[in-house]
Tab-separated table of C-alpha atoms in Angstrom:
chain	number	residue	atom	x	y	z
A	1	MET	CA	14.625	-64.547	-12.171
A	2	SER	CA	15.482	-62.565	-15.322
A	3	ILE	CA	14.079	-58.887	-15.177
A	4	LEU	CA	11.494	-59.585	-17.960
A	5	ASP	CA	9.827	-62.522	-15.904
A	6	ASP	CA	9.804	-60.137	-12.756
A	7	LEU	CA	7.368	-57.684	-14.872
A	8	ILE	CA	5.438	-60.549	-16.575
A	9	ASP	CA	4.978	-62.330	-12.672
A	10	THR	CA	3.608	-58.701	-11.578
A	11	PHE	CA	0.355	-59.320	-13.589
A	12	ALA	CA	-0.127	-62.963	-13.091
A	13	PRO	CA	-1.314	-63.421	-15.950
A	14	ASN	CA	-3.380	-66.618	-17.534
A	15	TYR	CA	-1.861	-66.825	-20.720
A	16	CYS	CA	1.658	-65.443	-21.980
A	17	ASN	CA	2.753	-66.091	-25.344
A	18	ILE	CA	7.010	-64.374	-25.462
A	19	PHE	CA	9.064	-63.406	-28.786
A	20	ASP	CA	12.155	-62.111	-28.793
A	21	SER	CA	14.367	-61.243	-31.667
A	22	VAL	CA	17.525	-59.337	-32.442
A	23	THR	CA	15.569	-55.599	-32.299
A	24	VAL	CA	12.531	-56.788	-30.792
A	25	THR	CA	10.863	-58.460	-27.591
A	26	ARG	CA	7.759	-58.395	-27.639
A	27	VAL	CA	5.153	-60.395	-24.656
A	28	SER	CA	1.360	-60.823	-25.537
A	29	LEU	CA	-0.464	-61.713	-21.562
A	30	LYS	CA	-3.859	-62.842	-20.516
A	31	VAL	CA	-5.015	-60.591	-17.366
A	32	ASN	CA	-8.068	-61.702	-15.021
A	33	TYR	CA	-8.205	-58.067	-13.967
A	34	VAL	CA	-8.279	-57.504	-10.364
A	35	GLY	CA	-6.704	-54.010	-10.062
A	36	ILE	CA	-2.902	-53.797	-11.289
A	37	ASN	CA	-0.097	-51.875	-9.064
A	38	ILE	CA	1.118	-49.422	-11.392
A	39	ASN	CA	3.826	-48.608	-8.937
A	40	THR	CA	5.287	-52.087	-9.032
A	41	VAL	CA	5.085	-52.217	-12.676
A	42	PHE	CA	6.544	-49.238	-13.167
A	43	GLU	CA	9.748	-49.849	-10.876
A	44	SER	CA	10.099	-53.396	-13.237
A	45	VAL	CA	10.289	-51.431	-16.071
A	46	LYS	CA	12.507	-49.099	-14.820
A	47	LYS	CA	14.929	-52.386	-14.508
A	48	PHE	CA	15.471	-52.675	-17.754
A	49	PRO	CA	18.673	-50.958	-19.288
A	50	GLU	CA	18.868	-47.445	-21.118
A	51	ARG	CA	19.650	-48.395	-24.109
A	52	ASP	CA	16.254	-50.446	-24.621
A	53	LYS	CA	12.609	-48.602	-24.861
A	54	VAL	CA	10.344	-50.454	-23.168
A	55	GLU	CA	6.266	-49.824	-23.518
A	56	VAL	CA	3.253	-51.588	-21.381
A	57	LYS	CA	0.366	-51.520	-22.567
A	58	ILE	CA	-2.674	-52.493	-20.566
A	59	LYS	CA	-5.604	-52.922	-23.159
A	60	PHE	CA	-9.290	-52.482	-21.393
A	61	THR	CA	-10.954	-51.510	-24.958
A	62	VAL	CA	-9.709	-50.509	-27.924
A	63	ASP	CA	-9.876	-47.038	-27.419
A	64	GLU	CA	-9.085	-47.573	-23.152
A	65	VAL	CA	-5.478	-48.188	-23.607
A	66	ILE	CA	-3.127	-47.330	-20.342
A	67	VAL	CA	0.730	-47.359	-21.512
A	68	ILE	CA	3.387	-47.293	-18.935
A	69	SER	CA	6.937	-46.415	-19.890
A	70	LYS	CA	10.005	-45.104	-18.171
A	71	GLU	CA	8.960	-41.432	-18.807
A	72	SER	CA	5.393	-42.448	-17.683
A	73	ASN	CA	3.759	-39.723	-15.127
A	74	ILE	CA	3.005	-41.866	-12.193
A	75	GLN	CA	0.227	-39.943	-11.034
A	76	GLU	CA	-1.985	-40.141	-13.981
A	77	LEU	CA	-1.440	-43.398	-14.504
A	78	LEU	CA	-2.737	-43.904	-11.183
A	79	GLU	CA	-5.914	-41.622	-12.122
A	80	LYS	CA	-6.749	-43.327	-15.004
A	81	ILE	CA	-6.524	-46.804	-13.443
A	82	ASN	CA	-8.713	-45.775	-10.474
A	83	ASP	CA	-11.613	-44.642	-13.693
A	84	LEU	CA	-11.566	-48.132	-15.080
A	85	HIS	CA	-10.911	-50.129	-12.225
A	86	GLU	CA	-14.734	-50.788	-11.569
A	87	ALA	CA	-15.910	-51.193	-14.885
A	88	PHE	CA	-13.452	-53.856	-15.742
A	89	LEU	CA	-13.142	-55.937	-12.203
A	90	TYR	CA	-12.446	-59.304	-13.294
A	91	GLU	CA	-13.039	-58.904	-16.658
A	92	GLU	CA	-10.213	-60.294	-19.013
A	93	ILE	CA	-8.108	-57.705	-20.444
A	94	ASP	CA	-4.588	-58.028	-22.959
A	95	ILE	CA	-1.663	-56.562	-21.348
A	96	THR	CA	1.257	-55.941	-24.121
A	97	VAL	CA	5.537	-56.055	-23.357
A	98	ASP	CA	6.684	-53.741	-26.580
A	99	ILE	CA	10.768	-53.756	-26.016
A	100	GLN	CA	12.556	-52.071	-29.061
A	101	LYS	CA	16.256	-53.176	-28.790
A	102	PRO	CA	18.686	-50.642	-31.088
A	103	TYR	CA	21.876	-52.071	-33.092
A	104	SER	CA	25.027	-51.275	-30.948
A	105	ASP	CA	27.601	-53.169	-29.588
A	106	GLN	CA	25.592	-54.602	-26.280
A	107	ILE	CA	21.980	-55.935	-27.387
A	108	SER	CA	19.516	-57.691	-24.545
A	109	ILE	CA	18.431	-60.940	-25.697
A	110	TYR	CA	15.108	-61.540	-22.702
A	111	ASN	CA	14.646	-64.733	-23.484
A	112	ILE	CA	17.258	-67.107	-24.979
A	113	LYS	CA	14.816	-70.102	-25.517
A	114	LYS	CA	12.630	-68.026	-27.636
A	115	PHE	CA	15.458	-66.113	-29.567
A	116	ASN	CA	17.138	-69.346	-30.123
A	117	GLU	CA	13.365	-70.632	-31.909
A	118	TRP	CA	13.054	-67.568	-33.714
A	119	ILE	CA	17.029	-67.768	-35.019
A	120	LEU	CA	16.376	-71.290	-35.782
A	121	THR	CA	13.108	-70.688	-38.316
A	122	LYS	CA	14.999	-68.466	-40.534
A	123	ASN	CA	17.746	-69.816	-43.747
A	124	TYR	CA	21.471	-69.757	-43.893
A	125	GLN	CA	21.099	-66.094	-45.778
A	126	GLU	CA	18.493	-64.619	-43.423
A	127	ILE	CA	20.213	-65.250	-40.492
A	128	MET	CA	23.356	-64.122	-42.133
A	129	GLN	CA	21.490	-60.949	-43.273
A	130	ILE	CA	20.394	-60.155	-39.207
A	131	PHE	CA	24.155	-60.358	-38.057
A	132	SER	CA	25.344	-57.779	-41.021
A	133	LYS	CA	22.742	-55.570	-39.761
A	134	ILE	CA	24.936	-55.087	-36.295
A	135	PHE	CA	28.287	-55.836	-38.101
A	136	ILE	CA	27.221	-52.499	-40.577
A	137	THR	CA	27.256	-50.276	-37.762
A	138	GLY	CA	30.718	-49.946	-37.319
A	139	VAL	CA	31.624	-52.414	-34.539
A	140	ASN	CA	34.063	-55.057	-34.641
A	141	SER	CA	32.558	-57.008	-31.951
A	142	PHE	CA	29.769	-57.038	-30.230
A	143	VAL	CA	27.967	-59.076	-26.715
A	144	PHE	CA	24.626	-60.009	-26.283
A	145	ILE	CA	23.600	-59.717	-22.930
A	146	CYS	CA	21.418	-62.700	-22.083
A	147	TYR	CA	19.182	-62.033	-18.619
A	148	ASP	CA	17.955	-65.531	-18.332
A	149	PHE	CA	20.950	-67.793	-19.843
A	150	ASP	CA	23.191	-69.786	-17.686
A	151	GLY	CA	25.523	-70.432	-19.818
A	152	VAL	CA	28.352	-68.844	-21.920
A	153	PHE	CA	28.815	-69.269	-25.703
A	154	ALA	CA	31.260	-67.222	-28.001
A	155	THR	CA	32.308	-66.976	-31.711
A	156	ASN	CA	35.589	-64.737	-32.152
A	157	THR	CA	32.934	-61.797	-32.655
A	158	ILE	CA	30.214	-62.809	-30.898
A	159	LEU	CA	29.294	-63.213	-27.204
A	160	PHE	CA	26.426	-64.850	-25.677
A	161	GLN	CA	26.427	-64.151	-21.698
A	162	ASN	CA	24.397	-63.442	-18.668
A	163	PRO	CA	25.310	-59.404	-17.258
A	164	SER	CA	25.946	-61.152	-14.146
A	165	SER	CA	28.797	-63.065	-15.684
A	166	GLY	CA	30.914	-59.888	-16.503
A	167	ASN	CA	33.059	-59.351	-19.623
A	168	LEU	CA	34.248	-63.392	-20.049
A	169	TYR	CA	35.670	-63.125	-22.887
A	170	HIS	CA	36.012	-60.611	-25.889
A	171	ASN	CA	38.525	-61.513	-28.865
A	172	ASN	CA	39.501	-58.201	-29.892
A	173	GLU	CA	42.506	-59.590	-32.332
A	174	ILE	CA	40.579	-60.047	-35.156
A	175	ASN	CA	40.316	-57.366	-37.620
A	176	ARG	CA	36.839	-57.892	-39.605
A	177	GLN	CA	37.449	-54.342	-41.774
A	178	GLU	CA	40.937	-55.810	-43.100
A	179	ILE	CA	39.779	-58.981	-44.050
A	180	ILE	CA	36.397	-57.924	-45.614
A	181	GLU	CA	39.008	-55.560	-47.676
A	182	ASN	CA	41.663	-58.170	-48.587
A	183	SER	CA	38.674	-60.548	-49.843
A	184	ARG	CA	37.292	-57.921	-52.079
A	185	LYS	CA	40.944	-58.339	-53.598
A	186	ILE	CA	41.091	-61.810	-54.510
A	187	CYS	CA	37.364	-62.989	-54.451
A	188	ASN	CA	34.277	-62.542	-56.307
A	189	PHE	CA	31.812	-62.551	-54.025
A	190	TYR	CA	28.279	-61.919	-56.255
A	191	ASN	CA	26.150	-61.112	-53.054
A	192	HIS	CA	28.935	-59.248	-50.911
A	193	SER	CA	26.737	-56.101	-50.793
A	194	GLN	CA	24.202	-58.136	-48.769
A	195	TYR	CA	26.355	-59.744	-46.437
A	196	ASP	CA	28.784	-58.059	-44.118
A	197	VAL	CA	29.841	-61.426	-42.088
A	198	ILE	CA	33.173	-63.317	-42.362
A	199	PRO	CA	33.817	-66.626	-41.069
A	200	ASP	CA	35.045	-65.591	-37.887
A	201	ASP	CA	31.941	-64.063	-37.069
A	202	PHE	CA	30.250	-67.921	-36.564
A	203	ASN	CA	33.661	-69.901	-35.377
A	204	VAL	CA	32.653	-71.346	-32.066
A	205	ILE	CA	35.159	-71.198	-29.727
A	206	LEU	CA	33.163	-71.829	-26.402
A	207	SER	CA	30.104	-73.142	-25.642
A	208	ASN	CA	28.598	-73.662	-21.722
A	209	ASN	CA	25.074	-74.926	-22.058
A	210	ALA	CA	24.448	-73.654	-24.997
A	211	ASP	CA	21.851	-75.081	-27.591
A	212	ASP	CA	23.510	-77.537	-29.717
A	213	LYS	CA	21.397	-76.739	-33.092
A	214	ILE	CA	22.965	-72.905	-32.598
A	215	VAL	CA	26.622	-74.616	-32.392
A	216	LYS	CA	25.322	-76.500	-35.274
A	217	LEU	CA	24.135	-74.159	-37.359
A	218	PHE	CA	27.000	-71.526	-36.317
A	219	ASN	CA	29.506	-74.273	-37.718
A	220	GLU	CA	27.333	-74.523	-40.808
A	221	ILE	CA	27.962	-70.933	-41.539
A	222	LYS	CA	31.401	-70.666	-40.817
A	223	ILE	CA	31.770	-73.279	-43.835
A	224	PHE	CA	29.720	-71.485	-46.252
A	225	LEU	CA	31.388	-68.110	-45.704
A	226	SER	CA	35.076	-69.963	-45.232
A	227	LEU	CA	34.381	-71.461	-49.349
A	228	ILE	CA	33.015	-68.183	-49.972
A	229	TYR	CA	36.226	-66.674	-48.747
A	230	ILE	CA	38.559	-68.582	-50.502
A	231	SER	CA	37.185	-69.188	-53.675
A	232	ASP	CA	38.064	-66.853	-56.766
A	233	ILE	CA	34.101	-66.497	-57.710
A	234	SER	CA	30.936	-67.162	-55.077
A	235	ASP	CA	27.475	-66.278	-54.955
A	236	LEU	CA	23.961	-67.792	-52.802
A	237	TYR	CA	21.490	-68.039	-55.241
A	238	GLU	CA	17.922	-69.717	-53.296
A	239	ASP	CA	18.885	-72.307	-51.837
A	240	ASN	CA	22.370	-72.942	-53.525
A	241	ILE	CA	26.047	-72.086	-53.242
A	242	ASN	CA	27.774	-71.959	-56.793
A	243	ILE	CA	31.821	-71.650	-56.743
A	244	THR	CA	34.420	-71.143	-58.698
A	245	LEU	CA	38.691	-72.214	-58.432
A	246	LYS	CA	40.389	-71.376	-60.308
A	247	GLY	CA	43.963	-73.223	-60.138
A	248	TYR	CA	45.684	-75.934	-62.295
A	249	LYS	CA	42.289	-76.171	-63.576
A	250	THR	CA	39.398	-74.818	-63.143
A	251	VAL	CA	36.420	-76.291	-61.015
A	252	ASP	CA	33.107	-75.489	-60.008
A	253	TYR	CA	30.732	-77.053	-57.131
A	254	LYS	CA	27.018	-76.207	-56.613
A	255	ILE	CA	26.474	-76.910	-52.691
A	256	ASN	CA	22.510	-77.192	-52.054
A	257	LEU	CA	22.316	-76.096	-48.635
A	258	SER	CA	19.122	-78.044	-47.707
A	259	THR	CA	20.694	-81.192	-47.898
A	260	PHE	CA	24.484	-79.894	-46.479
A	261	ASN	CA	25.658	-81.929	-43.725
A	262	TYR	CA	28.099	-80.588	-41.440
A	263	THR	CA	31.086	-83.137	-40.152
A	264	ASP	CA	34.210	-82.051	-38.702
A	265	ASN	CA	36.613	-82.824	-41.363
A	266	GLN	CA	35.241	-79.843	-42.554
A	267	LYS	CA	36.999	-77.768	-40.531
A	268	VAL	CA	40.118	-77.657	-42.529
A	269	LEU	CA	38.546	-75.635	-44.821
A	270	TYR	CA	38.242	-72.802	-41.798
A	271	GLY	CA	42.062	-73.526	-41.397
A	272	ILE	CA	42.218	-72.470	-45.080
A	273	TYR	CA	40.666	-69.337	-45.029
A	274	ARG	CA	42.430	-68.582	-41.108
A	275	TRP	CA	45.816	-68.851	-42.924
A	276	LEU	CA	45.090	-67.580	-46.161
A	277	TYR	CA	43.642	-63.891	-43.962
A	278	ASN	CA	46.595	-63.976	-41.328
A	279	GLY	CA	49.314	-62.081	-42.552
A	280	GLY	CA	51.936	-62.268	-45.971
A	281	ASN	CA	50.680	-61.704	-48.946
A	282	VAL	CA	47.563	-62.393	-49.753
A	283	TYR	CA	47.346	-62.621	-53.265
A	284	ASP	CA	49.973	-65.204	-53.401
A	285	LYS	CA	48.783	-67.272	-50.790
A	286	SER	CA	45.100	-67.690	-52.215
A	287	GLN	CA	46.738	-68.866	-55.802
A	288	LEU	CA	48.947	-71.512	-54.005
A	289	ALA	CA	46.011	-72.819	-51.953
A	290	ARG	CA	43.452	-72.850	-55.187
A	291	ASN	CA	45.836	-74.746	-56.990
A	292	ILE	CA	46.773	-77.261	-54.038
A	293	MET	CA	43.136	-77.323	-53.535
A	294	THR	CA	41.850	-78.140	-57.415
A	295	LEU	CA	44.525	-80.746	-57.715
A	296	HIS	CA	43.085	-82.325	-54.543
A	297	CYS	CA	39.998	-82.303	-55.553
A	298	LYS	CA	40.218	-84.102	-59.308
A	299	TYR	CA	38.209	-86.737	-57.556
A	300	SER	CA	37.000	-85.467	-54.823
A	301	SER	CA	34.007	-82.835	-53.517
A	302	ILE	CA	35.606	-79.790	-51.893
A	303	LEU	CA	33.602	-80.813	-48.800
A	304	GLU	CA	35.856	-83.883	-48.350
A	305	LEU	CA	39.093	-81.841	-48.034
A	306	ASP	CA	41.499	-82.977	-45.484
A	307	GLU	CA	44.152	-82.231	-43.167
A	308	LYS	CA	46.594	-83.927	-45.625
A	309	THR	CA	45.452	-80.683	-48.081
A	310	PHE	CA	46.180	-78.287	-45.587
A	311	SER	CA	49.646	-79.870	-44.800
A	312	SER	CA	50.145	-79.399	-48.345
A	313	ILE	CA	49.514	-75.644	-48.660
A	314	THR	CA	51.546	-74.511	-45.887
A	315	ALA	CA	54.000	-77.076	-47.157
A	316	ASN	CA	54.743	-75.748	-50.555
A	317	TYR	CA	54.357	-72.019	-48.961
A	318	GLY	CA	57.264	-72.357	-46.973
A	319	LEU	CA	59.510	-73.683	-49.941
A	320	TYR	CA	57.529	-70.694	-52.110
A	321	LEU	CA	58.836	-68.135	-48.839
A	322	LYS	CA	62.557	-69.884	-49.288
A	323	GLU	CA	63.054	-68.834	-52.519
A	324	ASN	CA	61.280	-65.523	-52.214
A	325	VAL	CA	63.911	-65.455	-49.298
A	326	ASN	CA	66.905	-66.002	-51.821
A	327	ASN	CA	65.551	-63.338	-54.236
A	328	TYR	CA	64.898	-60.749	-51.808
A	329	LEU	CA	68.314	-61.021	-50.450
A	330	THR	CA	69.578	-60.729	-53.651
A	331	VAL	CA	67.459	-57.451	-54.338
A	332	LYS	CA	68.797	-56.444	-51.384
A	333	LYS	CA	72.309	-56.496	-52.330
A	334	ASP	CA	71.661	-54.999	-55.608
A	335	ILE	CA	70.105	-52.082	-53.411
A	336	THR	CA	72.878	-51.582	-51.279
A	337	THR	CA	75.193	-51.563	-53.622
A	338	PHE	CA	73.594	-49.055	-55.909
A	339	VAL	CA	73.264	-47.307	-53.363
A	340	GLN	CA	77.129	-47.310	-52.287
A	341	SER	CA	77.717	-46.169	-55.643
A	342	SER	CA	75.831	-43.309	-55.143
A	343	ILE	CA	77.499	-42.327	-51.902
A	344	GLN	CA	80.970	-42.531	-54.128
A	345	GLU	CA	79.431	-40.522	-56.555
A	346	VAL	CA	78.102	-37.988	-53.823
A	347	THR	CA	81.788	-37.828	-52.405
A	348	LYS	CA	83.265	-37.863	-56.153
A	349	ALA	CA	81.476	-34.453	-56.414
A	350	ILE	CA	82.078	-32.965	-53.212
A	351	ASN	CA	86.455	-33.821	-53.795
A	352	SER	CA	85.553	-32.199	-57.130
A	353	PHE	CA	84.040	-29.189	-56.065
A	354	THR	CA	87.081	-28.759	-53.048
A	355	SER	CA	89.366	-28.845	-55.848
A	356	ASP	CA	87.989	-26.817	-57.991
A	357	LEU	CA	88.578	-24.259	-55.539
A	358	LYS	CA	92.155	-25.237	-54.570
A	359	LYS	CA	92.756	-25.062	-58.528
A	360	ASN	CA	90.990	-21.398	-58.514
A	361	PHE	CA	93.521	-19.818	-55.834
A	362	PHE	CA	96.398	-21.594	-56.802
A	363	ALA	CA	95.416	-20.086	-60.549
A	364	PHE	CA	94.979	-16.558	-58.658
A	365	PHE	CA	98.149	-16.984	-56.585
A	366	SER	CA	100.770	-17.806	-59.890
A	367	TYR	CA	98.786	-14.790	-61.645
A	368	PHE	CA	99.960	-12.662	-58.872
A	369	ALA	CA	103.038	-13.750	-57.844
A	370	THR	CA	104.245	-13.618	-61.457
A	371	LEU	CA	103.338	-9.833	-61.810
A	372	ILE	CA	105.066	-9.113	-59.195
A	373	VAL	CA	108.603	-11.111	-59.988
A	374	SER	CA	108.315	-9.362	-63.896
A	375	SER	CA	108.139	-6.218	-61.749
A	376	SER	CA	110.778	-6.575	-59.796
A	377	PHE	CA	112.685	-7.324	-62.722
A	378	ALA	CA	111.829	-4.002	-64.134
A	379	LYS	CA	112.058	-2.549	-61.228
A	380	LEU	CA	108.715	-0.934	-60.967
A	381	LYS	CA	106.873	-0.250	-58.138
A	382	VAL	CA	103.262	-2.028	-57.607
A	383	GLU	CA	100.875	0.122	-58.321
A	384	ASP	CA	103.083	1.024	-61.624
A	385	ILE	CA	102.439	-2.794	-62.782
A	386	PHE	CA	98.419	-2.589	-62.794
A	387	THR	CA	98.072	-0.192	-66.127
A	388	SER	CA	94.637	-0.361	-67.387
A	389	GLU	CA	95.783	-3.566	-69.662
A	390	VAL	CA	96.793	-5.575	-66.490
A	391	THR	CA	93.821	-4.280	-64.672
A	392	THR	CA	91.956	-5.148	-67.044
A	393	ILE	CA	92.390	-8.583	-67.825
A	394	THR	CA	92.515	-9.338	-64.248
A	395	SER	CA	89.474	-8.479	-63.815
A	396	CYS	CA	88.242	-10.736	-66.749
A	397	ILE	CA	90.009	-13.507	-65.036
A	398	LEU	CA	87.760	-12.665	-61.915
A	399	VAL	CA	84.562	-12.423	-63.689
A	400	GLY	CA	85.379	-15.810	-64.957
A	401	SER	CA	86.238	-16.861	-61.476
A	402	ILE	CA	82.603	-16.306	-60.808
A	403	ALA	CA	81.423	-18.170	-63.811
A	404	PHE	CA	83.568	-21.079	-63.183
A	405	LEU	CA	82.474	-21.114	-59.605
A	406	ALA	CA	78.634	-21.318	-61.738
A	407	ILE	CA	79.270	-24.200	-63.797
A	408	SER	CA	80.972	-25.610	-60.721
A	409	LEU	CA	78.320	-25.616	-58.569
A	410	PHE	CA	75.551	-26.674	-61.407
A	411	GLU	CA	77.655	-29.341	-62.352
A	412	ALA	CA	77.938	-30.697	-58.520
A	413	LEU	CA	74.298	-30.232	-57.624
A	414	SER	CA	73.274	-31.802	-61.071
A	415	LYS	CA	74.770	-34.510	-59.936
A	416	TYR	CA	73.778	-34.641	-56.591
A	417	PHE	CA	69.832	-34.496	-58.231
A	418	MET	CA	70.846	-37.260	-60.410
A	419	MET	CA	71.332	-39.304	-57.177
A	420	ASP	CA	67.647	-38.835	-55.599
A	421	ASN	CA	66.571	-39.272	-58.826
A	422	ASN	CA	67.908	-42.951	-59.299
A	423	ILE	CA	66.863	-43.831	-55.764
A	424	ASP	CA	63.529	-43.031	-56.742
A	425	SER	CA	63.714	-44.529	-59.437
A	426	LEU	CA	65.423	-47.729	-57.828
A	427	LYS	CA	62.116	-47.533	-55.691
A	428	ASP	CA	59.809	-48.020	-58.685
A	429	SER	CA	61.671	-50.516	-60.228
A	430	TYR	CA	61.461	-53.111	-57.416
A	431	SER	CA	57.609	-51.867	-56.884
A	432	ASP	CA	56.920	-55.427	-58.511
A	433	ILE	CA	58.574	-57.106	-55.730
A	434	LEU	CA	58.777	-55.169	-53.006
A	435	ASP	CA	56.665	-53.036	-51.126
A	436	PRO	CA	58.579	-48.949	-51.873
A	437	VAL	CA	58.616	-48.943	-48.241
A	438	GLU	CA	60.333	-52.134	-47.346
A	439	VAL	CA	63.136	-50.487	-50.537
A	440	GLN	CA	63.196	-47.403	-48.463
A	441	VAL	CA	63.779	-49.348	-45.275
A	442	ILE	CA	66.430	-51.114	-47.238
A	443	ILE	CA	68.315	-47.717	-48.491
A	444	GLU	CA	67.953	-46.118	-44.622
A	445	LYS	CA	70.163	-49.254	-43.854
A	446	ASP	CA	72.918	-47.836	-44.795
A	447	LYS	CA	74.181	-44.952	-42.257
A	448	SER	CA	76.758	-43.432	-44.754
A	449	LEU	CA	73.774	-41.718	-47.009
A	450	THR	CA	72.363	-39.575	-44.754
A	451	PRO	CA	75.572	-37.994	-43.649
A	452	ASN	CA	76.967	-38.039	-46.853
A	453	LYS	CA	74.304	-36.056	-48.547
A	454	LYS	CA	74.749	-34.111	-45.587
A	455	ARG	CA	77.886	-33.174	-45.950
A	456	PHE	CA	77.855	-32.594	-49.676
A	457	LYS	CA	75.482	-29.778	-48.822
A	458	THR	CA	77.784	-28.037	-46.045
A	459	ASN	CA	80.806	-28.580	-47.988
A	460	LEU	CA	78.735	-26.730	-50.910
A	461	TRP	CA	77.860	-23.948	-49.332
A	462	VAL	CA	81.263	-23.110	-47.404
A	463	ILE	CA	83.377	-23.316	-50.686
A	464	SER	CA	80.964	-21.229	-52.601
A	465	ILE	CA	80.636	-18.859	-49.493
A	466	ILE	CA	84.332	-19.269	-49.403
A	467	TRP	CA	85.473	-19.015	-53.327
A	468	ILE	CA	82.682	-15.909	-53.539
A	469	CYS	CA	84.305	-14.110	-50.426
A	470	MET	CA	87.587	-14.608	-51.758
A	471	VAL	CA	86.826	-13.244	-55.451
A	472	ILE	CA	85.568	-9.996	-53.457
A	473	SER	CA	88.457	-9.600	-51.802
A	474	VAL	CA	90.818	-9.921	-54.665
A	475	PHE	CA	88.414	-7.087	-56.625
A	476	PHE	CA	88.818	-4.745	-53.754
A	477	ALA	CA	92.638	-5.198	-53.111
A	478	LEU	CA	92.794	-4.431	-57.029
A	479	ASP	CA	90.969	-1.593	-57.193
A	480	TYR	CA	93.159	0.351	-54.209
A	481	ILE	CA	96.118	-0.741	-56.173
A	482	SER	CA	95.448	0.034	-59.388
A	483	GLY	CA	94.577	3.812	-58.379
A	484	ASN	CA	92.382	5.352	-60.548
A	485	GLN	CA	92.210	2.230	-63.584
A	486	LYS	CA	88.639	1.392	-64.313
A	487	LEU	CA	87.932	-2.199	-63.625
A	488	LEU	CA	86.383	-3.749	-66.334
A	489	PHE	CA	86.486	-0.604	-68.316
A	490	THR	CA	83.980	1.349	-65.673
A	491	ILE	CA	83.991	-0.492	-62.483
A	492	ASN	CA	85.882	2.265	-59.876
A	493	PHE	CA	85.180	1.635	-56.456
A	494	ILE	CA	87.758	3.203	-54.513
A	495	GLN	CA	88.562	6.464	-55.336
A	496	GLN	CA	91.975	8.027	-54.457
């Protein structure tokens, strides 16, 4: 016995009417009053889940109404009922049970039969809006806790089951939000703001003791939504779905919902939808699918497509992927070649900078060697060699060496930054073929790029420091040897 039946039985009603929907369960009772056990009623009310707000209204007259809820004060209720007991003994009174059920990932159903009857009174659009209101709260899937249902009924995102069954099935593999976002990119569904549902929400995957009419209803909605999620343009207007497919030719269809008859072969439309949104490039897949569907729909309705159409779509996509793989390998080779070329440029820049240091060192060595050899022939002391003219010329050579360092440094850094800019430009130039992240992955697979960039920076700093230290050391040595001769006409670091 369900908790609602248990509550109803405490009143022993002459008449009982139950209404059950997603957000409200309402029970209307007529009872010959012979006394009510308030404690028993209160205990029954407390059995209802915390998520639901339950109120039992015992109506003796328009003005005399006793309300029992989970927050009621039992003592006050007993006093009220005792005051009215004698006056209404054996009279017929009205009792209502009102249960408010909030939208969440768990929703109570207290009478599955009445719930199904309520659902079946709605048209397709109303049903989709009912479930949209639940999904729009942000849940990816939800469970109807059915207190008097002995079976199990499940779609990819919705589950009907008895609380005693435990969590038998709850599919979290469907990413509804991603599917909806992708559909906005490739489909123009005029009513999308009203319907936050996808075909998977109505794809029945488990049905045990479920109402056949409900199963059929869900399958029908699944097909309608599959068409909407496949088509270029679609809209729901009154009892019609208007659909436009733009492939090798443009095809328009109008499907009358009131005369629609679901058949098993229509499952292929759901299969095409699942294939379309199950990974890969949704743009390319949608265009290919629409091309083939419009060819197959040349002499028949879109609702008459069969497995051969689906096979043609997947086969052609396989060929398309094979061609793309060849293109991908060519692009990958081009990128790898470019990266290798960039690495060579960096290596050349490092070697060139190192070579400049060697040339600078050799020039210093040759210059001073020439001075010393000349002085030995002239039988001059070392300090006598560095006249004011020689000291000035030598100072200018040292300053020129620093300027040469700056130029060499600028040239090397320019080549380095040019390489970085070229790699960024490479990502942009292939953005219409490959994702920028994918280009980055291909570049990073070349293990020598990063080490060479680090080596370049390290060598640049080390060589620059050695160069500057060498020039400064020579400056001080020259100052010491030249005595009172002014370096660069005015400078004299060490007074003798």
